[in-house]
PDB file of C-alpha atoms in Angstrom:
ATOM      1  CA  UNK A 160      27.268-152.935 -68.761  1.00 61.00           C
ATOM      2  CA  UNK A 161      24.693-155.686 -67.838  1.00 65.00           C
ATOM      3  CA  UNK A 162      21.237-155.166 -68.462  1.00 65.00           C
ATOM      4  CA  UNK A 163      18.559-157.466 -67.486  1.00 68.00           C
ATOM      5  CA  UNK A 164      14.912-157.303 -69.027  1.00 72.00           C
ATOM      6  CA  UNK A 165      12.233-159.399 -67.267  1.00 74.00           C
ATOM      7  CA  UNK A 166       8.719-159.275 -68.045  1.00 76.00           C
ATOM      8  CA  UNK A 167       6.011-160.026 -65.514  1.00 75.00           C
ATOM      9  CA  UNK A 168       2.203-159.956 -65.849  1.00 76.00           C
ATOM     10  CA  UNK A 169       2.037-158.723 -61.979  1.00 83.00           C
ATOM     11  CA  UNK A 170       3.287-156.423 -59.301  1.00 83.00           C
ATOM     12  CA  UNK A 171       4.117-159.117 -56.567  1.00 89.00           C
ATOM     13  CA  UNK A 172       6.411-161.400 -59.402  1.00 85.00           C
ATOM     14  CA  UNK A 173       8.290-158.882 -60.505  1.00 82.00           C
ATOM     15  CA  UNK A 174       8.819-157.726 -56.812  1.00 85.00           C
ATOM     16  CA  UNK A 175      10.018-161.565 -55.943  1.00 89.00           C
ATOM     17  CA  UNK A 176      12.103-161.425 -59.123  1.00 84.00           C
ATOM     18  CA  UNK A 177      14.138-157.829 -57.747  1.00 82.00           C
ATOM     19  CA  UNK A 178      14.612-159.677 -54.242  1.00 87.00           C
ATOM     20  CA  UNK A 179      15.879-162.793 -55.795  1.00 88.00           C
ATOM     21  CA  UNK A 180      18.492-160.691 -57.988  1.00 83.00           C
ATOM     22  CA  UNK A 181      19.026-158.252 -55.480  1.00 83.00           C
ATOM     23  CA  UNK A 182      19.740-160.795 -53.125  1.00 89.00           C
ATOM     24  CA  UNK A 183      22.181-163.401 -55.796  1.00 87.00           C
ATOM     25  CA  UNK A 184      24.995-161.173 -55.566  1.00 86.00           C
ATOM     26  CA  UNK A 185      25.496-160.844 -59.587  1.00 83.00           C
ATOM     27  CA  UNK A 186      27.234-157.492 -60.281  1.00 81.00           C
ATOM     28  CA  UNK A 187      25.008-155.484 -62.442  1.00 75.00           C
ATOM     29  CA  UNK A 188      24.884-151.657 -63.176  1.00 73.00           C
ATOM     30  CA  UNK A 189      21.914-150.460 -63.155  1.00 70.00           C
ATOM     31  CA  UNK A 190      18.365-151.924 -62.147  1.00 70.00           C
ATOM     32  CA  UNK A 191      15.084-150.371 -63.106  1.00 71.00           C
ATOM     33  CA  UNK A 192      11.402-151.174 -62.622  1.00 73.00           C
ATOM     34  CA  UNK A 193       8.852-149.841 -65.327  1.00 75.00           C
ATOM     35  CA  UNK A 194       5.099-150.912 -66.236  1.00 75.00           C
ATOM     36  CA  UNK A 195       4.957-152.754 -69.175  1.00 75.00           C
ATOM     37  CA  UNK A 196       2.069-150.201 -69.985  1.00 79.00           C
ATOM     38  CA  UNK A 197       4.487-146.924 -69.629  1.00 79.00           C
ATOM     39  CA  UNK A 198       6.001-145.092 -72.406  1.00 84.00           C
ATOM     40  CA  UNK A 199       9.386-145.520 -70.652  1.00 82.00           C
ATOM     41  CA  UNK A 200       8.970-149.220 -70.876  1.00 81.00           C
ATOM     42  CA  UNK A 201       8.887-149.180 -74.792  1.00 85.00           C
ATOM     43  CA  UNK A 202      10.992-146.884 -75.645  1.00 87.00           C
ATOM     44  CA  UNK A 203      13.719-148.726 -73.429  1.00 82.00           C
ATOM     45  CA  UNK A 204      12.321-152.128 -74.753  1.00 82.00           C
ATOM     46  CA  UNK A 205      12.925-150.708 -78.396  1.00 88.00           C
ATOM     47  CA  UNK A 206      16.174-149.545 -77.799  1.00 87.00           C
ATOM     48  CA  UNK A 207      18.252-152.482 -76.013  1.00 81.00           C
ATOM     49  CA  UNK A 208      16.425-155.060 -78.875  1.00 83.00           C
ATOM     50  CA  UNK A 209      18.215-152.660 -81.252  1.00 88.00           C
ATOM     51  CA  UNK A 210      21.050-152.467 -79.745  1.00 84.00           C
ATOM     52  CA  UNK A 211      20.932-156.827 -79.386  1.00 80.00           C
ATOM     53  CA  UNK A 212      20.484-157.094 -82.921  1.00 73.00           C
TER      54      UNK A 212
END
């Protein structure tokens, strides 16, 4: 499974970031977007550096 974490400190980067991925033709599985601010975000964030270690 490939999982890619990217951390942005605004809305348009981590848009260009999603277009540039979207758009290099790398197989992936999954892609998701989250606020950094969200619950969702850490608890994901948590688990994959777990998972890492």
């Amino acid at each position: 499974m490939t999982v890619i974490i990217s951390e942005h400190d605004d809305q348009q980067a981590a848009y260009d970031v999603c277009k540039a991925f979207s758009a290099s033709g790398l197989p992936y599985d999954a892609f998701m977007m989250v606020s950094s601010d969200s619950e969702q975000y850490s608890r994901l964030k948590s688990r994959l550096l777990e998972t890492i270690q």
